[in-house]
């Protein structure tokens, strides 16, 4: 059998092994995530003022919680953040390649294969193992470059971090390396957003332990100048946790960890509120009139209660609109009105029951997250329907959804 003819490529595939592989975005269809950078800057300002004199570290991991890492980073710095934090070395590299020069903290110890890259791009590693310290010290010596590092201690999250009994030895090991500078010591609070007395007591116990560990290090002559423990919840609920720096993630994107903390933040901020930064929008691409009793979409799960205009919208579960929303009674906004789904969410499309409203036309704007007229749908609304949290909702907006940046602050440069 003859070999198949080779595929002719329209454009050459780069053979640079460092070239990033990016997923196609749906720019040719009318569906997009709108990112309000002024809202990010505003939120950073609110959080920075509440946390002061502690510095604000804006957490921009996971592609800026789905909003776009570099753009969010610049907006947060313009709004008052002094530092940034990411989960992965690649996320830090992306910031640097977009000319973001602010300090970038890696929130987890990276593997040995990424140490040279982290050092080359001036990222601040978190260390909590002897192996990590040895790897960074060796890379710093090879590069002839001093590295600023933070050490994380596990006070109760039990995910990553040095055991409290090992902290002194690890901090001393960093101190013995002439090219490693111990700038920071930190921990993480897993139930700072907890509303039960036992959650609050657990967080207070973590902070007490952290204080004891800091005092023990000081007794050994070790004084990291940047101490940090608070996430968004900790910064609001536990003022003592603000220390020298707070690491705020979800608050930066316009959401409090829960309603009670939202009210507390508003009081602490003199009435200012957080502003959601992401809207999810699309346009109607087709309409059809269907008789009462017709059952659109897969599974034919819902009969139309009356003769209705059904609008097709080009966005689906591959874009971050979960199928579960259909059973939860989710509604979108068209023409400033709430409209229920007419059938199950599919991979690329949804169908919307517009009732007898003959005014709905192709090209009409559809809001899945955000505001239209006097109506608003938030990530908290989705989370309540899905039994999850707003973090998962915004992070779940798929990579093929174009991010359209609006209201860029004039000084959003890093």
Tab-separated table of C-alpha atoms in Angstrom:
chain	number	residue	atom	x	y	z
A	1	UNK	CA	0.000	0.000	0.000
A	2	UNK	CA	1.349	3.416	-0.897
A	3	UNK	CA	2.103	5.817	1.907
A	4	UNK	CA	-0.441	8.559	2.477
A	5	UNK	CA	0.410	11.913	0.993
A	6	UNK	CA	1.844	14.320	3.561
A	7	UNK	CA	-0.460	16.967	4.947
A	8	UNK	CA	0.327	20.396	3.561
A	9	UNK	CA	0.381	22.971	6.339
A	10	UNK	CA	-0.928	26.467	5.742
A	11	UNK	CA	1.731	27.802	8.107
A	12	UNK	CA	4.864	26.063	9.342
A	13	UNK	CA	4.869	24.536	12.798
A	14	UNK	CA	7.711	26.047	14.842
A	15	UNK	CA	10.386	23.484	15.663
A	16	UNK	CA	11.667	25.477	18.653
A	17	UNK	CA	11.133	23.113	21.566
A	18	UNK	CA	10.492	26.108	23.817
A	19	UNK	CA	7.631	27.371	21.657
A	20	UNK	CA	4.383	27.498	23.600
A	21	UNK	CA	1.508	25.315	22.418
A	22	UNK	CA	-1.645	27.401	22.619
A	23	UNK	CA	-5.237	26.296	22.221
A	24	UNK	CA	-7.348	27.821	19.471
A	25	UNK	CA	-9.698	30.562	20.578
A	26	UNK	CA	-13.141	30.990	19.118
A	27	UNK	CA	-12.602	34.449	17.695
A	28	UNK	CA	-14.782	33.733	14.664
A	29	UNK	CA	-17.888	33.110	16.750
A	30	UNK	CA	-19.736	35.679	18.842
A	31	UNK	CA	-18.890	34.493	22.366
A	32	UNK	CA	-16.335	36.015	24.698
A	33	UNK	CA	-15.252	36.677	28.275
A	34	UNK	CA	-15.083	40.391	28.978
A	35	UNK	CA	-12.442	41.350	31.555
A	36	UNK	CA	-12.866	44.710	33.281
A	37	UNK	CA	-9.334	45.716	34.245
A	38	UNK	CA	-10.554	48.841	36.040
A	39	UNK	CA	-12.505	46.519	38.348
A	40	UNK	CA	-9.326	44.546	39.061
A	41	UNK	CA	-7.454	47.769	39.859
A	42	UNK	CA	-10.333	48.929	42.067
A	43	UNK	CA	-10.395	45.642	43.960
A	44	UNK	CA	-6.641	45.752	44.462
A	45	UNK	CA	-7.002	49.255	45.852
A	46	UNK	CA	-9.718	48.202	48.301
A	47	UNK	CA	-7.713	45.215	49.522
A	48	UNK	CA	-4.478	47.203	49.761
A	49	UNK	CA	-6.103	49.934	51.831
A	50	UNK	CA	-7.719	47.439	54.198
A	51	UNK	CA	-4.482	45.462	54.648
A	52	UNK	CA	-2.178	48.493	55.053
A	53	UNK	CA	0.511	48.820	56.232
A	54	UNK	CA	0.946	45.239	55.030
A	55	UNK	CA	1.777	44.925	51.326
A	56	UNK	CA	-0.700	43.403	48.901
A	57	UNK	CA	0.502	40.403	46.916
A	58	UNK	CA	-1.911	39.782	44.032
A	59	UNK	CA	-2.362	36.072	43.323
A	60	UNK	CA	-2.551	35.672	39.549
A	61	UNK	CA	-2.087	31.911	39.226
A	62	UNK	CA	-4.266	29.783	36.918
A	63	UNK	CA	-4.162	32.407	34.160
A	64	UNK	CA	-5.307	35.049	36.611
A	65	UNK	CA	-8.156	32.844	37.867
A	66	UNK	CA	-9.224	32.576	34.234
A	67	UNK	CA	-9.103	36.332	33.613
A	68	UNK	CA	-5.687	36.525	31.908
A	69	UNK	CA	-2.502	36.537	33.987
A	70	UNK	CA	-0.402	39.386	32.525
A	71	UNK	CA	-3.306	41.811	32.063
A	72	UNK	CA	-4.623	41.172	35.565
A	73	UNK	CA	-1.126	41.482	37.015
A	74	UNK	CA	-0.604	44.910	35.474
A	75	UNK	CA	-4.038	46.109	36.588
A	76	UNK	CA	-3.490	44.848	40.140
A	77	UNK	CA	-0.124	46.591	40.353
A	78	UNK	CA	-1.711	49.789	39.054
A	79	UNK	CA	-4.374	49.490	41.757
A	80	UNK	CA	-1.979	49.104	44.663
A	81	UNK	CA	-0.467	45.614	44.707
A	82	UNK	CA	3.272	45.526	45.396
A	83	UNK	CA	3.950	41.900	44.503
A	84	UNK	CA	2.493	38.989	42.550
A	85	UNK	CA	2.170	35.265	43.195
A	86	UNK	CA	1.752	32.276	40.871
A	87	UNK	CA	1.611	28.509	41.278
A	88	UNK	CA	3.857	27.433	38.404
A	89	UNK	CA	7.186	28.503	36.998
A	90	UNK	CA	5.580	28.736	33.537
A	91	UNK	CA	3.050	31.226	34.901
A	92	UNK	CA	5.875	33.385	36.205
A	93	UNK	CA	7.723	33.151	32.906
A	94	UNK	CA	4.587	34.313	31.084
A	95	UNK	CA	4.480	37.427	33.267
A	96	UNK	CA	8.128	38.199	32.602
A	97	UNK	CA	7.673	37.716	28.846
A	98	UNK	CA	4.904	40.317	29.032
A	99	UNK	CA	7.293	42.805	30.666
A	100	UNK	CA	5.949	42.439	34.196
A	101	UNK	CA	8.912	43.280	36.407
A	102	UNK	CA	7.376	43.240	39.908
A	103	UNK	CA	8.471	40.524	42.372
A	104	UNK	CA	6.783	37.195	41.562
A	105	UNK	CA	6.495	34.565	44.299
A	106	UNK	CA	6.185	30.871	43.416
A	107	UNK	CA	3.660	29.425	45.851
A	108	UNK	CA	4.996	25.862	45.687
A	109	UNK	CA	8.499	24.441	45.579
A	110	UNK	CA	9.301	23.658	41.958
A	111	UNK	CA	11.009	20.483	40.781
A	112	UNK	CA	14.710	20.370	39.902
A	113	UNK	CA	13.936	20.541	36.179
A	114	UNK	CA	12.492	24.065	36.614
A	115	UNK	CA	15.059	25.569	38.992
A	116	UNK	CA	17.289	27.109	36.309
A	117	UNK	CA	14.286	28.662	34.567
A	118	UNK	CA	12.929	30.134	37.795
A	119	UNK	CA	16.316	31.658	38.552
A	120	UNK	CA	16.814	32.956	35.005
A	121	UNK	CA	13.483	34.791	35.083
A	122	UNK	CA	14.007	36.283	38.526
A	123	UNK	CA	11.160	34.410	40.216
A	124	UNK	CA	11.110	34.111	44.007
A	125	UNK	CA	10.948	30.438	44.966
A	126	UNK	CA	9.140	29.000	47.946
A	127	UNK	CA	11.299	26.330	49.598
A	128	UNK	CA	10.428	23.764	52.234
A	129	UNK	CA	12.770	20.842	51.703
A	130	UNK	CA	16.491	20.187	51.915
A	131	UNK	CA	16.428	19.054	48.281
A	132	UNK	CA	14.884	22.335	47.184
A	133	UNK	CA	17.440	24.402	49.062
A	134	UNK	CA	20.327	22.378	47.628
A	135	UNK	CA	18.958	22.678	44.070
A	136	UNK	CA	18.516	26.442	44.200
A	137	UNK	CA	21.855	26.991	45.905
A	138	UNK	CA	23.624	24.964	43.211
A	139	UNK	CA	21.812	26.817	40.414
A	140	UNK	CA	22.653	30.178	41.984
A	141	UNK	CA	26.336	29.241	42.209
A	142	UNK	CA	26.379	28.034	38.608
A	143	UNK	CA	24.770	31.264	37.410
A	144	UNK	CA	26.750	33.499	39.733
A	145	UNK	CA	23.426	35.008	40.736
A	146	UNK	CA	21.887	35.713	44.139
A	147	UNK	CA	18.391	34.334	44.665
A	148	UNK	CA	15.751	35.701	47.024
A	149	UNK	CA	13.684	32.907	48.585
A	150	UNK	CA	10.756	32.378	50.924
A	151	UNK	CA	10.282	29.389	53.223
A	152	UNK	CA	6.829	27.947	53.864
A	153	UNK	CA	5.894	26.201	57.097
A	154	UNK	CA	2.883	23.908	57.476
A	155	UNK	CA	0.877	25.117	60.470
A	156	UNK	CA	-2.222	23.057	59.673
A	157	UNK	CA	-3.139	23.081	55.984
A	158	UNK	CA	-1.241	19.767	55.612
A	159	UNK	CA	-0.667	20.143	51.895
A	160	UNK	CA	2.906	21.411	51.419
A	161	UNK	CA	5.369	23.197	53.658
A	162	UNK	CA	8.061	22.395	56.192
A	163	UNK	CA	7.044	20.594	59.357
A	164	UNK	CA	7.247	23.040	62.297
A	165	UNK	CA	9.947	20.932	63.956
A	166	UNK	CA	12.098	21.132	60.804
A	167	UNK	CA	11.741	24.870	60.204
A	168	UNK	CA	14.741	26.077	62.187
A	169	UNK	CA	17.130	23.677	60.456
A	170	UNK	CA	15.804	24.558	56.999
A	171	UNK	CA	15.983	28.300	57.647
A	172	UNK	CA	19.536	27.898	58.936
A	173	UNK	CA	20.446	25.904	55.816
A	174	UNK	CA	19.245	28.767	53.643
A	175	UNK	CA	21.266	31.180	55.743
A	176	UNK	CA	24.442	29.183	55.205
A	177	UNK	CA	24.179	29.581	51.446
A	178	UNK	CA	25.858	32.875	50.470
A	179	UNK	CA	23.808	33.212	47.263
A	180	UNK	CA	20.416	32.565	48.895
A	181	UNK	CA	18.649	35.415	50.689
A	182	UNK	CA	15.854	34.417	53.071
A	183	UNK	CA	13.386	37.227	52.486
A	184	UNK	CA	10.131	35.613	53.583
A	185	UNK	CA	8.498	33.109	55.904
A	186	UNK	CA	4.901	32.123	55.380
A	187	UNK	CA	2.044	29.746	55.999
A	188	UNK	CA	-1.493	29.191	54.715
A	189	UNK	CA	-4.879	29.290	56.478
A	190	UNK	CA	-7.346	26.646	55.198
A	191	UNK	CA	-10.408	27.711	57.202
A	192	UNK	CA	-9.964	31.468	57.525
A	193	UNK	CA	-13.343	31.726	55.776
A	194	UNK	CA	-14.978	29.294	58.189
A	195	UNK	CA	-17.983	30.593	60.076
A	196	UNK	CA	-18.015	27.925	62.801
A	197	UNK	CA	-16.332	28.619	66.155
A	198	UNK	CA	-14.044	25.608	65.694
A	199	UNK	CA	-12.839	27.010	62.341
A	200	UNK	CA	-12.019	30.351	63.917
A	201	UNK	CA	-10.257	28.640	66.811
A	202	UNK	CA	-8.239	26.526	64.366
A	203	UNK	CA	-7.060	29.618	62.499
A	204	UNK	CA	-6.153	31.378	65.737
A	205	UNK	CA	-4.155	28.285	66.712
A	206	UNK	CA	-2.297	28.397	63.412
A	207	UNK	CA	-1.413	32.034	63.933
A	208	UNK	CA	-0.271	31.336	67.491
A	209	UNK	CA	1.990	28.556	66.220
A	210	UNK	CA	3.358	30.798	63.470
A	211	UNK	CA	4.152	33.493	66.048
A	212	UNK	CA	6.014	30.963	68.190
A	213	UNK	CA	8.026	29.763	65.211
A	214	UNK	CA	8.949	33.332	64.249
A	215	UNK	CA	10.086	33.979	67.823
A	216	UNK	CA	12.152	30.796	67.820
A	217	UNK	CA	13.881	31.823	64.599
A	218	UNK	CA	14.567	35.263	66.026
A	219	UNK	CA	16.151	33.609	69.053
A	220	UNK	CA	18.491	31.839	66.635
A	221	UNK	CA	19.355	35.120	64.916
A	222	UNK	CA	17.149	34.511	61.842
A	223	UNK	CA	14.879	37.415	60.930
A	224	UNK	CA	13.002	37.051	57.607
A	225	UNK	CA	11.788	40.589	56.821
A	226	UNK	CA	8.545	39.541	55.084
A	227	UNK	CA	6.129	37.440	57.141
A	228	UNK	CA	2.831	36.436	55.551
A	229	UNK	CA	-0.088	34.150	56.357
A	230	UNK	CA	-3.321	35.722	55.106
A	231	UNK	CA	-5.274	34.900	51.976
A	232	UNK	CA	-8.302	37.061	51.104
A	233	UNK	CA	-10.339	35.501	53.915
A	234	UNK	CA	-7.530	35.803	56.447
A	235	UNK	CA	-6.889	39.428	55.539
A	236	UNK	CA	-10.541	40.284	56.210
A	237	UNK	CA	-11.416	38.058	59.152
A	238	UNK	CA	-8.129	38.055	61.086
A	239	UNK	CA	-6.398	41.452	61.147
A	240	UNK	CA	-3.530	39.932	63.153
A	241	UNK	CA	-2.829	37.683	60.140
A	242	UNK	CA	-1.978	40.618	57.862
A	243	UNK	CA	1.622	40.765	59.149
A	244	UNK	CA	3.940	42.225	56.470
A	245	UNK	CA	2.048	41.004	53.401
A	246	UNK	CA	-1.307	39.517	52.414
A	247	UNK	CA	-1.825	37.196	49.439
A	248	UNK	CA	-5.207	37.950	47.901
A	249	UNK	CA	-6.698	35.860	45.127
A	250	UNK	CA	-10.479	35.719	44.842
A	251	UNK	CA	-10.967	39.218	46.253
A	252	UNK	CA	-8.858	40.616	43.423
A	253	UNK	CA	-11.427	39.302	40.937
A	254	UNK	CA	-14.404	40.823	42.727
A	255	UNK	CA	-15.653	38.130	45.060
A	256	UNK	CA	-15.465	37.648	48.808
A	257	UNK	CA	-14.974	34.075	50.036
A	258	UNK	CA	-18.475	34.191	51.530
A	259	UNK	CA	-21.284	36.672	52.120
A	260	UNK	CA	-20.306	37.389	55.720
A	261	UNK	CA	-16.766	38.292	54.738
A	262	UNK	CA	-18.152	40.473	51.958
A	263	UNK	CA	-20.097	42.470	54.541
A	264	UNK	CA	-17.063	42.654	56.838
A	265	UNK	CA	-14.845	43.908	54.035
A	266	UNK	CA	-17.371	46.567	53.099
A	267	UNK	CA	-17.355	47.832	56.698
A	268	UNK	CA	-13.564	47.796	56.874
A	269	UNK	CA	-13.322	49.604	53.525
A	270	UNK	CA	-15.669	52.421	54.516
A	271	UNK	CA	-18.524	51.203	52.350
A	272	UNK	CA	-16.510	50.311	49.243
A	273	UNK	CA	-17.385	47.001	47.621
A	274	UNK	CA	-15.583	44.577	45.363
A	275	UNK	CA	-16.485	44.619	41.671
A	276	UNK	CA	-16.645	41.376	39.656
A	277	UNK	CA	-14.138	41.646	36.832
A	278	UNK	CA	-15.408	38.966	34.446
A	279	UNK	CA	-18.529	38.985	32.318
A	280	UNK	CA	-19.394	36.087	30.025
A	281	UNK	CA	-21.229	37.152	26.901
A	282	UNK	CA	-22.366	35.901	23.516
A	283	UNK	CA	-24.807	36.770	20.753
A	284	UNK	CA	-27.857	34.962	19.473
A	285	UNK	CA	-26.997	33.205	16.213
A	286	UNK	CA	-30.391	31.713	15.365
A	287	UNK	CA	-34.041	31.887	16.450
A	288	UNK	CA	-36.964	29.615	15.731
A	289	UNK	CA	-40.565	29.432	16.855
A	290	UNK	CA	-41.553	26.099	18.353
A	291	UNK	CA	-44.893	24.770	19.481
A	292	UNK	CA	-45.746	24.085	23.117
A	293	UNK	CA	-44.549	20.639	24.081
A	294	UNK	CA	-41.481	20.606	21.821
A	295	UNK	CA	-38.336	19.403	23.630
A	296	UNK	CA	-35.140	21.039	22.331
A	297	UNK	CA	-31.578	19.721	22.710
A	298	UNK	CA	-30.044	16.410	23.767
A	299	UNK	CA	-32.238	14.119	25.803
A	300	UNK	CA	-35.379	16.136	24.994
A	301	UNK	CA	-35.598	16.847	28.713
A	302	UNK	CA	-37.916	19.859	28.950
A	303	UNK	CA	-41.181	20.438	27.097
A	304	UNK	CA	-41.795	24.049	26.192
A	305	UNK	CA	-44.752	25.268	28.285
A	306	UNK	CA	-46.107	27.432	25.453
A	307	UNK	CA	-45.404	28.392	21.876
A	308	UNK	CA	-41.985	29.982	22.217
A	309	UNK	CA	-39.116	31.650	20.483
A	310	UNK	CA	-36.030	29.520	21.085
A	311	UNK	CA	-32.665	31.256	20.646
A	312	UNK	CA	-29.457	29.397	19.878
A	313	UNK	CA	-26.320	30.815	21.505
A	314	UNK	CA	-22.801	29.613	20.545
A	315	UNK	CA	-21.349	28.753	23.953
A	316	UNK	CA	-21.380	25.457	25.824
A	317	UNK	CA	-19.751	23.194	28.347
A	318	UNK	CA	-16.437	23.215	26.469
A	319	UNK	CA	-16.359	26.931	27.281
A	320	UNK	CA	-17.125	26.568	30.990
A	321	UNK	CA	-20.939	26.499	31.047
A	322	UNK	CA	-21.639	23.295	33.025
A	323	UNK	CA	-24.427	20.967	31.984
A	324	UNK	CA	-25.567	20.937	35.617
A	325	UNK	CA	-26.878	24.488	35.230
A	326	UNK	CA	-29.794	23.228	33.159
A	327	UNK	CA	-31.199	21.099	35.969
A	328	UNK	CA	-30.563	23.907	38.465
A	329	UNK	CA	-32.950	26.253	36.672
A	330	UNK	CA	-30.293	28.584	35.274
A	331	UNK	CA	-31.366	31.656	33.311
A	332	UNK	CA	-29.409	33.963	30.989
A	333	UNK	CA	-30.102	37.610	30.179
A	334	UNK	CA	-31.426	38.707	26.776
A	335	UNK	CA	-32.977	42.125	26.338
A	336	UNK	CA	-32.553	42.808	30.043
A	337	UNK	CA	-34.798	39.877	30.984
A	338	UNK	CA	-34.028	36.519	32.566
A	339	UNK	CA	-34.652	33.654	30.162
A	340	UNK	CA	-34.455	29.946	31.108
A	341	UNK	CA	-32.571	27.326	29.159
A	342	UNK	CA	-34.839	25.451	26.772
A	343	UNK	CA	-32.773	22.277	26.942
A	344	UNK	CA	-29.542	20.652	28.031
A	345	UNK	CA	-26.273	22.546	27.626
A	346	UNK	CA	-24.250	21.040	24.776
A	347	UNK	CA	-20.533	21.191	24.064
A	348	UNK	CA	-20.689	24.277	21.847
A	349	UNK	CA	-24.185	25.750	22.193
A	350	UNK	CA	-27.101	26.454	24.469
A	351	UNK	CA	-30.757	26.976	23.564
A	352	UNK	CA	-32.757	29.609	25.415
A	353	UNK	CA	-36.508	29.766	25.930
A	354	UNK	CA	-37.581	33.332	25.182
A	355	UNK	CA	-41.289	32.575	25.513
A	356	UNK	CA	-43.595	34.375	23.087
A	357	UNK	CA	-41.173	37.329	22.736
A	358	UNK	CA	-40.916	37.839	18.975
A	359	UNK	CA	-38.478	40.733	19.436
A	360	UNK	CA	-35.483	38.435	20.052
A	361	UNK	CA	-33.291	38.393	16.957
A	362	UNK	CA	-29.931	37.022	15.826
A	363	UNK	CA	-27.216	39.399	16.994
A	364	UNK	CA	-28.882	40.176	20.325
A	365	UNK	CA	-26.468	40.206	23.243
A	366	UNK	CA	-26.695	37.334	25.716
A	367	UNK	CA	-25.196	37.705	29.202
A	368	UNK	CA	-24.354	34.517	31.083
A	369	UNK	CA	-22.265	36.263	33.766
A	370	UNK	CA	-22.541	39.980	34.324
A	371	UNK	CA	-25.094	42.761	34.070
A	372	UNK	CA	-27.656	43.667	31.432
A	373	UNK	CA	-30.139	46.395	32.217
A	374	UNK	CA	-31.185	46.094	35.844
A	375	UNK	CA	-30.413	42.367	36.094
A	376	UNK	CA	-27.118	40.806	37.210
A	377	UNK	CA	-25.847	37.210	37.269
A	378	UNK	CA	-22.722	36.571	39.338
A	379	UNK	CA	-20.251	33.738	39.787
A	380	UNK	CA	-21.700	33.400	43.286
A	381	UNK	CA	-25.102	32.713	41.687
A	382	UNK	CA	-23.579	29.969	39.536
A	383	UNK	CA	-21.746	28.559	42.546
A	384	UNK	CA	-24.950	28.332	44.582
A	385	UNK	CA	-26.645	26.409	41.754
A	386	UNK	CA	-23.676	24.102	41.198
A	387	UNK	CA	-22.808	23.414	44.828
A	388	UNK	CA	-19.330	24.863	44.377
A	389	UNK	CA	-17.439	28.137	44.878
A	390	UNK	CA	-16.963	31.227	42.751
A	391	UNK	CA	-13.263	30.366	42.339
A	392	UNK	CA	-14.157	27.255	40.318
A	393	UNK	CA	-16.688	29.132	38.200
A	394	UNK	CA	-14.304	31.816	36.934
A	395	UNK	CA	-11.365	29.432	36.608
A	396	UNK	CA	-13.590	27.106	34.589
A	397	UNK	CA	-14.141	29.488	31.678
A	398	UNK	CA	-12.465	27.540	28.899
A	399	UNK	CA	-9.254	28.469	27.059
A	400	UNK	CA	-10.997	28.763	23.686
A	401	UNK	CA	-13.046	31.699	24.984
A	402	UNK	CA	-11.360	34.933	23.874
A	403	UNK	CA	-10.689	37.356	26.713
A	404	UNK	CA	-11.674	40.875	25.692
A	405	UNK	CA	-9.972	43.478	27.889
A	406	UNK	CA	-11.984	46.614	28.712
A	407	UNK	CA	-11.418	49.694	30.891
A	408	UNK	CA	-7.658	49.291	31.041
A	409	UNK	CA	-6.203	51.599	33.734
A	410	UNK	CA	-3.930	54.222	32.207
A	411	UNK	CA	-1.068	53.268	34.521
A	412	UNK	CA	-1.527	49.483	34.297
A	413	UNK	CA	2.130	48.847	33.676
A	414	UNK	CA	4.572	46.815	35.719
